[in-house]
mmCIF file of C-alpha atoms and ligand atoms in Angstrom:
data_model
loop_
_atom_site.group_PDB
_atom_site.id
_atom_site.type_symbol
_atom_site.label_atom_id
_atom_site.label_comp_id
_atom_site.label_asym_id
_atom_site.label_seq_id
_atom_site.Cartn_x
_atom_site.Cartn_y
_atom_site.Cartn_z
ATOM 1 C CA UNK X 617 -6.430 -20.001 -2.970
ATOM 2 C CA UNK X 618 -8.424 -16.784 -3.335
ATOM 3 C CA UNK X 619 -5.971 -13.989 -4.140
ATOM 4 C CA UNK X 620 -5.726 -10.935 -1.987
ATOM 5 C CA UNK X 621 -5.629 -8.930 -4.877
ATOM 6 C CA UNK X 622 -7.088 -9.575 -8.478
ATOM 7 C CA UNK X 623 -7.270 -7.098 -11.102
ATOM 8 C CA UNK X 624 -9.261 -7.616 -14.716
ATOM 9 C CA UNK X 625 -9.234 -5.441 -18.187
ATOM 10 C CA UNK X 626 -9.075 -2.449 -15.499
ATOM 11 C CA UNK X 627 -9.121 1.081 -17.328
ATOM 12 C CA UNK X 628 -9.562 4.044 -15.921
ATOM 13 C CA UNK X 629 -9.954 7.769 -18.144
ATOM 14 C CA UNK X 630 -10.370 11.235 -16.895
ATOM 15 C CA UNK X 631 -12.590 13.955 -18.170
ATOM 16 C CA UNK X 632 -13.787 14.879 -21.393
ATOM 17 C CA UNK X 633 -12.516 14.289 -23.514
ATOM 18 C CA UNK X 634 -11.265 11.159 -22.219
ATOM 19 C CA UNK X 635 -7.543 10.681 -21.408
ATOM 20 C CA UNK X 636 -6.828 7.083 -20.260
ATOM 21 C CA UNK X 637 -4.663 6.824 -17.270
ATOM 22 C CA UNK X 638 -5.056 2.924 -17.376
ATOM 23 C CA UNK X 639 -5.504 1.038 -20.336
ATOM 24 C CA UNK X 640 -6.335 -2.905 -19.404
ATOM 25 C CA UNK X 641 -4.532 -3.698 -16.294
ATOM 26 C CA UNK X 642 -4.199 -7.638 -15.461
ATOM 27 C CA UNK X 643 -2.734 -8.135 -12.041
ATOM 28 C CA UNK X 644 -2.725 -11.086 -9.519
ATOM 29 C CA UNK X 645 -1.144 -10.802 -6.131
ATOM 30 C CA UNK X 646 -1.229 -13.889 -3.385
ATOM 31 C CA UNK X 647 -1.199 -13.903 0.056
ATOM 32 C CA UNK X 648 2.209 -13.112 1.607
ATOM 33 C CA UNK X 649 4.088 -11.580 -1.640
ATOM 34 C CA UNK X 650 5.601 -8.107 -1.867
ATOM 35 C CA UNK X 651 5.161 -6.548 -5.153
ATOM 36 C CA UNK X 652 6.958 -3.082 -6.342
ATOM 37 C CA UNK X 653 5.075 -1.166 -9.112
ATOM 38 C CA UNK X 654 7.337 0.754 -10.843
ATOM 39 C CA UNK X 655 7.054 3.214 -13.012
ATOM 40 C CA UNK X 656 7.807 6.943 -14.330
ATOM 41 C CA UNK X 657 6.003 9.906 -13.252
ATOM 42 C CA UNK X 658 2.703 9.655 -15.105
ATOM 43 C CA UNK X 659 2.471 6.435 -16.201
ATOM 44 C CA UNK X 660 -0.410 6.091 -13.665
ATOM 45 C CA UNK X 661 0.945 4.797 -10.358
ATOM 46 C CA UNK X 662 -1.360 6.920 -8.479
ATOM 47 C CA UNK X 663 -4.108 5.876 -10.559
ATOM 48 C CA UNK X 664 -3.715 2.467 -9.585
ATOM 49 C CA UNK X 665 -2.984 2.707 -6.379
ATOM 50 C CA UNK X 666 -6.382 4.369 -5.860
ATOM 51 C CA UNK X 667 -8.112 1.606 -7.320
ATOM 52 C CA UNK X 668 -6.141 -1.301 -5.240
ATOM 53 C CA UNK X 669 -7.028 0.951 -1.894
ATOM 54 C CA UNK X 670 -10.656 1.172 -3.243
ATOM 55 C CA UNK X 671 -10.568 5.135 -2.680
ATOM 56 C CA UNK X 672 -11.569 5.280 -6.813
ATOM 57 C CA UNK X 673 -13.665 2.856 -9.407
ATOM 58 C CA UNK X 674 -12.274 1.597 -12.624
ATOM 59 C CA UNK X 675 -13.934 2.408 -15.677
ATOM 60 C CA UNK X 676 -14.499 -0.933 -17.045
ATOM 61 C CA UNK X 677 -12.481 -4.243 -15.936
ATOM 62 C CA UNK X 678 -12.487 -5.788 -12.106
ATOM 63 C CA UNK X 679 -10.914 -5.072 -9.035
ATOM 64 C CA UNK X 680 -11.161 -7.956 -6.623
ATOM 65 C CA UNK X 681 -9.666 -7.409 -3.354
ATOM 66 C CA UNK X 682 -9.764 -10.513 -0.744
ATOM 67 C CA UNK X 683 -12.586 -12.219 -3.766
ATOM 68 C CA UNK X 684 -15.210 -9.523 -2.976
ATOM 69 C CA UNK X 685 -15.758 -7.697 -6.305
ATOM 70 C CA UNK X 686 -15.286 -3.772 -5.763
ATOM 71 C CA UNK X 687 -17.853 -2.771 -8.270
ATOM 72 C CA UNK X 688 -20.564 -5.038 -6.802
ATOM 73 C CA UNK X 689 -20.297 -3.120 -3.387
ATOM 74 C CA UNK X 690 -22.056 0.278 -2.101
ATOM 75 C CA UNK X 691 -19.784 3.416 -1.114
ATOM 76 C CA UNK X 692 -20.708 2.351 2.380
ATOM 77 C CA UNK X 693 -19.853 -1.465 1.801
ATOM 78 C CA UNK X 694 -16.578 -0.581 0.210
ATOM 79 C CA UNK X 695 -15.437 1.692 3.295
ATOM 80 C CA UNK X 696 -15.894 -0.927 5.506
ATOM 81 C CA UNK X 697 -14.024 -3.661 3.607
ATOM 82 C CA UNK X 698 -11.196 -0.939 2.911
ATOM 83 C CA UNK X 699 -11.145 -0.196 6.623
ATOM 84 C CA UNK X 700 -10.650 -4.276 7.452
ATOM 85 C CA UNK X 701 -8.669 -5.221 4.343
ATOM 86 C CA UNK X 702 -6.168 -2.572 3.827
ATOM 87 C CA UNK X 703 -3.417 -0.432 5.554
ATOM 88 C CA UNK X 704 -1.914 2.652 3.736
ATOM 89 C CA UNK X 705 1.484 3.875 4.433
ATOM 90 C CA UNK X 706 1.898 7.478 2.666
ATOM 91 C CA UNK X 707 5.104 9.646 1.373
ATOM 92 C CA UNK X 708 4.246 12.454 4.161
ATOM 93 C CA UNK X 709 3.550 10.365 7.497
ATOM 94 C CA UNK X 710 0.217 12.126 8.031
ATOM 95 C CA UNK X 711 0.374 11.705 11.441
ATOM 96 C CA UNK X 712 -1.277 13.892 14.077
ATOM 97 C CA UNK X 713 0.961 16.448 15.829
ATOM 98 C CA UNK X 714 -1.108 16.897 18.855
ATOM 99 C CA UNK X 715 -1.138 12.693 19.753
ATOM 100 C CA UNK X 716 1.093 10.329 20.790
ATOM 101 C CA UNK X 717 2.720 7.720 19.189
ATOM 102 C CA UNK X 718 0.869 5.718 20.628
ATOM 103 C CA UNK X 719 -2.160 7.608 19.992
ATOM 104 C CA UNK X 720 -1.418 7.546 16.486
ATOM 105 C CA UNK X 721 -1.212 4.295 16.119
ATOM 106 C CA UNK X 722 -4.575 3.137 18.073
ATOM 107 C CA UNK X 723 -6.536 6.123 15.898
ATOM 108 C CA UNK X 724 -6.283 2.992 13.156
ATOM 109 C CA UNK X 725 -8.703 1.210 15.856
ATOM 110 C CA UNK X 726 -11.325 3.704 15.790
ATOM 111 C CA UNK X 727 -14.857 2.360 15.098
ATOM 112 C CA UNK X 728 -13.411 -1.091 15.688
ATOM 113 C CA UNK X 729 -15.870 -1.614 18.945
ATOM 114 C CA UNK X 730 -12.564 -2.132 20.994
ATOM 115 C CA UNK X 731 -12.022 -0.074 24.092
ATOM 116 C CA UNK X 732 -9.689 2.771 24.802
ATOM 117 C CA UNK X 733 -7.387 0.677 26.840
ATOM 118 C CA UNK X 734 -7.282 -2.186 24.351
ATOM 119 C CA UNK X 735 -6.584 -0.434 21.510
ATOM 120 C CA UNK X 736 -3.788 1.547 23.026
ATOM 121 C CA UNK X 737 -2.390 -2.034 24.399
ATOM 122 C CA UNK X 738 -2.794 -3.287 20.898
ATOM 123 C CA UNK X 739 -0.534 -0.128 19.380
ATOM 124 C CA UNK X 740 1.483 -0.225 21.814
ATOM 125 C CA UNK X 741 2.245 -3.855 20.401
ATOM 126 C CA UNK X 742 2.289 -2.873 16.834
ATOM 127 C CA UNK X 743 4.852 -0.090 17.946
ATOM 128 C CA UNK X 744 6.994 -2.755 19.536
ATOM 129 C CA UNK X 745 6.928 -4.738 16.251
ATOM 130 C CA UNK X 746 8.079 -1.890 14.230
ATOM 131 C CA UNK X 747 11.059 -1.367 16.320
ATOM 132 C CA UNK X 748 9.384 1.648 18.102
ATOM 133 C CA UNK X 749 8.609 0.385 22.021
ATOM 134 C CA UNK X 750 10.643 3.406 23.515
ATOM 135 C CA UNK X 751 8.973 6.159 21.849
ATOM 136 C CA UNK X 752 5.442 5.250 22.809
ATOM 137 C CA UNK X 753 4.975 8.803 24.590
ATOM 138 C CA UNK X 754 6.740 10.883 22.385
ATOM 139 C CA UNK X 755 5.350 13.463 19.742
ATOM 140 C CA UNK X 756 5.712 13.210 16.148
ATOM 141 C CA UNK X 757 7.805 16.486 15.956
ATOM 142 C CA UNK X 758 10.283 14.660 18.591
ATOM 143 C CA UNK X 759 11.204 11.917 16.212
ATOM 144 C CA UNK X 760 13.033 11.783 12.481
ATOM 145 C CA UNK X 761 11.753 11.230 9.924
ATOM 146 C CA UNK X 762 12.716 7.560 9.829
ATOM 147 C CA UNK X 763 11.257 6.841 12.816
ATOM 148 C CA UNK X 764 7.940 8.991 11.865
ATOM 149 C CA UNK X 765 7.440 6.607 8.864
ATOM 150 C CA UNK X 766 7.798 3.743 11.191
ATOM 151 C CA UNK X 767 4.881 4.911 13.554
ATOM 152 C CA UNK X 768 2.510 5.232 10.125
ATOM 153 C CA UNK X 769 3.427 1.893 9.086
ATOM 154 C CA UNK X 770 2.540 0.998 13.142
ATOM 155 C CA UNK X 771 -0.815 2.532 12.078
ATOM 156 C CA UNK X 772 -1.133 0.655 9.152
ATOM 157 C CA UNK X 773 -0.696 -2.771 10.178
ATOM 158 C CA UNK X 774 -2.473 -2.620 13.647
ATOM 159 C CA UNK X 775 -5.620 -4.270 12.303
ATOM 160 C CA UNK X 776 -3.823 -6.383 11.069
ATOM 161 C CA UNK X 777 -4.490 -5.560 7.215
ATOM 162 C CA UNK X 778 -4.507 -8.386 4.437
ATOM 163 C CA UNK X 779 -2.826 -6.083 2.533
ATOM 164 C CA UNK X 780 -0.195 -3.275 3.105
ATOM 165 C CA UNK X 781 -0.451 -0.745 0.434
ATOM 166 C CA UNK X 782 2.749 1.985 0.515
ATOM 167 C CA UNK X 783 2.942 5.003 -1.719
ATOM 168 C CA UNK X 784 6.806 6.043 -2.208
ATOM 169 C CA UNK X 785 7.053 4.862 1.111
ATOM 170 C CA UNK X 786 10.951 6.303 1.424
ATOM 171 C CA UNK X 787 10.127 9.284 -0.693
ATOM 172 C CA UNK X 788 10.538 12.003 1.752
ATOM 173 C CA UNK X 789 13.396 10.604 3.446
ATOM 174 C CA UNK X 790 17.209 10.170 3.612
ATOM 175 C CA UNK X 791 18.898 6.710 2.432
ATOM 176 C CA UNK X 792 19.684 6.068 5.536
ATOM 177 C CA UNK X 793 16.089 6.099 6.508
ATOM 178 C CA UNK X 794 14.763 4.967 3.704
ATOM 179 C CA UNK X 795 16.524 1.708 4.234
ATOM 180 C CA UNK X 796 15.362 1.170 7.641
ATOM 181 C CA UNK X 797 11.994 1.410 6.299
ATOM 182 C CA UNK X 798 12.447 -1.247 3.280
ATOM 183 C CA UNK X 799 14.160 -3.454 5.781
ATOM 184 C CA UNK X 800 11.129 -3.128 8.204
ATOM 185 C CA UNK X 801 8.845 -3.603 5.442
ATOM 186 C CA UNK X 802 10.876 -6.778 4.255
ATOM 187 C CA UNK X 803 10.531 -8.385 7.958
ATOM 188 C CA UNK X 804 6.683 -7.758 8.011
ATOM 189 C CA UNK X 805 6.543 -9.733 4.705
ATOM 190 C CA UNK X 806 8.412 -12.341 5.845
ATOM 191 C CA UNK X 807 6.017 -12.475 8.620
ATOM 192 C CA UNK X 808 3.128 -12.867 6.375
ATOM 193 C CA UNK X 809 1.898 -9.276 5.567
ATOM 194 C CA UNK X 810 0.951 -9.219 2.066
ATOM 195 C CA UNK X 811 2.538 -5.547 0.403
ATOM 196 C CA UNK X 812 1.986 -3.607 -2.735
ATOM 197 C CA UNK X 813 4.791 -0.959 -2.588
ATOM 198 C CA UNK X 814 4.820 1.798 -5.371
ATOM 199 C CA UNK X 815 7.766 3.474 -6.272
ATOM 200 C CA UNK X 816 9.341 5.627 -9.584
ATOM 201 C CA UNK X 817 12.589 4.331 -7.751
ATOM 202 C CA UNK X 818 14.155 1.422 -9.626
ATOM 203 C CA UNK X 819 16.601 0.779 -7.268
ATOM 204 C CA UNK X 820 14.421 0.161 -4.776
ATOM 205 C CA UNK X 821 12.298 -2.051 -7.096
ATOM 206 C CA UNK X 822 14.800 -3.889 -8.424
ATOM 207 C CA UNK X 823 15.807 -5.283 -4.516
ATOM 208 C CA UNK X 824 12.083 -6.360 -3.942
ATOM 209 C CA UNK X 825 10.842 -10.295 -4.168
ATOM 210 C CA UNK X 826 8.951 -8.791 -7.481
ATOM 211 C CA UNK X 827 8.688 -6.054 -9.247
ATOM 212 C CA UNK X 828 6.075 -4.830 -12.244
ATOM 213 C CA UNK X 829 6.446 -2.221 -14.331
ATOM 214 C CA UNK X 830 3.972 0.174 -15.782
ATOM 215 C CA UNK X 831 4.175 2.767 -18.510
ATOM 216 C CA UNK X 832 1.957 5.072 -20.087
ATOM 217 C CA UNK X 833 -1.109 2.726 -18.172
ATOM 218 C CA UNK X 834 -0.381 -0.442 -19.372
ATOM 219 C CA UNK X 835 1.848 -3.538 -17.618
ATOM 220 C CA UNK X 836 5.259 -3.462 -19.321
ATOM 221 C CA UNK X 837 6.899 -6.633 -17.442
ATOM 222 C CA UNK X 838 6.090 -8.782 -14.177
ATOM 223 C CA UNK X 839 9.201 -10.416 -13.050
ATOM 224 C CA UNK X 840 7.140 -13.336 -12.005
ATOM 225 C CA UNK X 841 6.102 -14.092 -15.321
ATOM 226 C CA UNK X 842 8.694 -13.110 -17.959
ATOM 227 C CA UNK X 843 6.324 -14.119 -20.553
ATOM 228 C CA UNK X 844 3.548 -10.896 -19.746
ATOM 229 C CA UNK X 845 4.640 -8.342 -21.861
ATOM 230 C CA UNK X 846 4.767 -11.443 -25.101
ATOM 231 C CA UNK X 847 1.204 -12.152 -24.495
ATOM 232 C CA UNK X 848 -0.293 -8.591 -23.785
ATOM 233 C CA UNK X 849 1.681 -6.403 -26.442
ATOM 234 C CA UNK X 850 -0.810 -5.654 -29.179
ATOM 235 C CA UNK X 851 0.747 -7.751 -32.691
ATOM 236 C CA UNK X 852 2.952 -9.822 -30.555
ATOM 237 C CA UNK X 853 3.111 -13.140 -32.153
ATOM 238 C CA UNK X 854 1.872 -16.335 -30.072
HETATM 239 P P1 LIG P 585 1.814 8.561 -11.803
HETATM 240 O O1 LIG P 585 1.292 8.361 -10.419
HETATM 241 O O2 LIG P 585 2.556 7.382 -12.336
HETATM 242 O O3 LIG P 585 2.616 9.827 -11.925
HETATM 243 P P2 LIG P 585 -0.955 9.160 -12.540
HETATM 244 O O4 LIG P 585 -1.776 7.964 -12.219
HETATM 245 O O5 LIG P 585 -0.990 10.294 -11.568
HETATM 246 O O6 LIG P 585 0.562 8.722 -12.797
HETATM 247 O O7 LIG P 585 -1.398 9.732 -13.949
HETATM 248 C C1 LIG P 585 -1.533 8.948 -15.129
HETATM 249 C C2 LIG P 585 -2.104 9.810 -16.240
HETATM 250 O O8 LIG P 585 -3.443 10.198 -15.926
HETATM 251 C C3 LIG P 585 -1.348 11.101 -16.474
HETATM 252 O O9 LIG P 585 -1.347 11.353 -17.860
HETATM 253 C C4 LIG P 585 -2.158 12.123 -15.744
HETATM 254 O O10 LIG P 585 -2.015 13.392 -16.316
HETATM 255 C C5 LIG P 585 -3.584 11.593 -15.895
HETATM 256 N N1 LIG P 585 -4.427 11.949 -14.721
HETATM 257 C C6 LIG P 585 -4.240 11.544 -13.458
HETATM 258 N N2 LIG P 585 -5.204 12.020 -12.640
HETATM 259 C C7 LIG P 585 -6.024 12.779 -13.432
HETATM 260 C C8 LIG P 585 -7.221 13.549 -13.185
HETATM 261 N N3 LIG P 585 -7.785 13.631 -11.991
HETATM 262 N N4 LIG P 585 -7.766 14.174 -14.247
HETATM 263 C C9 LIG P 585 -7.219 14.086 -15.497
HETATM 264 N N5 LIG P 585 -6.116 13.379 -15.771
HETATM 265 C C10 LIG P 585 -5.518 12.726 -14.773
#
């Protein structure tokens, strides 16, 4: 089975001189898992995140996502598989004010060739699925914050994405909310949608299917394989 998501040696530095965010990632993910990255503030999260959702290029290493090889592809290439492959869920929403819900959501089917009236039909479906069906018509400024995070995951999932990718997805809201959103997020998983969540929260980690941690850009521990951190600590014995 082709993984959705294959990293190699990835590194990644800034500047000059360089400081190394990432220093030799390995990561696998399959189809239908949900994986928490954890880790503390700088210990390059964002970094990687950027590099799953093809928005950035690693320095050296591989980033497969779906088997096509990031590197190998053209800026214009690589927007169009990001556009097919992935859906992002952010911290702040970043929905539009001025739209619909339901406009929100079928702005993820722009440039998809599929007519107005389809793609709202299609949202309007992908707001049903998120628990959403009677706020179709309202504004983003009518709903909490909850319920905001719900329409961008809507968004995120109505091209049906081979991979959900969520940055501190419950970050800006209340527990309350925030659980709603990891229990919606748990449902699409066991539906099949493939998520990569990341989170400094290790609460919220620790109640995922699996959870790696990452520290000052390397892989500290993958709880589904104990035996990572043995094999990729420099001077461990084998
Ligand atoms: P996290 O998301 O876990 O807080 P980051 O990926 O943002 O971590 O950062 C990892 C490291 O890389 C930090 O030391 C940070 O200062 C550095 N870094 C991140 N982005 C840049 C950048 N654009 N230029 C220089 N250094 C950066």
């Amino acid at each position: 089975m082709t993984p959705v998501l294959q990293l190699s040696g990835v590194t990644r530095s800034y500047g000059s001189p360089p400081t190394q965010a990432l220093r030799g990632i390995d990561l696998r993910v399959d189809d239908g898992e949900f994986v928490a990255i954890v880790g503390p503030s700088g210990s390059g999260k964002s970094t990687l995140l950027n590099l799953i959702g093809t928005l950035d290029r690693a320095s050296t290493g591989d980033v497969l996502i779906a088997g096509e090889r990031v590197s190998d592809l053209s800026d214009a290439r690589l927007s169009a598989v990001r556009a097919h492959m992935i859906g992002f869920v952010f911290q702040q929403f970043h929905l539009s004010d001025g739209q619909s819900t339901v406009d929100n959501v079928a702005a993820g089917l722009l440039y998809t060739g599929l007519k107005r009236a389809l793609r709202r039909e299609r949202a309007r479906e992908a707001l049903t699925s998120v628990g959403l069906e009677h706020r179709l018509d309202h504004k983003p400024r009518q709903l909490s914050g909850g319920e905001r995070q719900r329409v961008a995951i809507a968004r995120a999932i109505v091209r049906r994405p081979a991979l959900l990718l969520a940055d501190e997805p419950t970050g800006s809201l209340d527990s309350a909310s925030g659980e709603t959103v990891v229990q919606l997020l748990r449902e699409l998983n066991e539906n099949g949608t493939t998520i990569v969540l990341i989170t400094h929260d290790r609460e919220l980690a620790e109640r995922l299917p699996r959870r790696v941690a990452i520290r000052d850009g390397l892989i500290v521990s993958d709880s589904a394989d104990p035996a990572f951190a043995e094999r990729h600590t420099v001077g461990a014995v084998t």
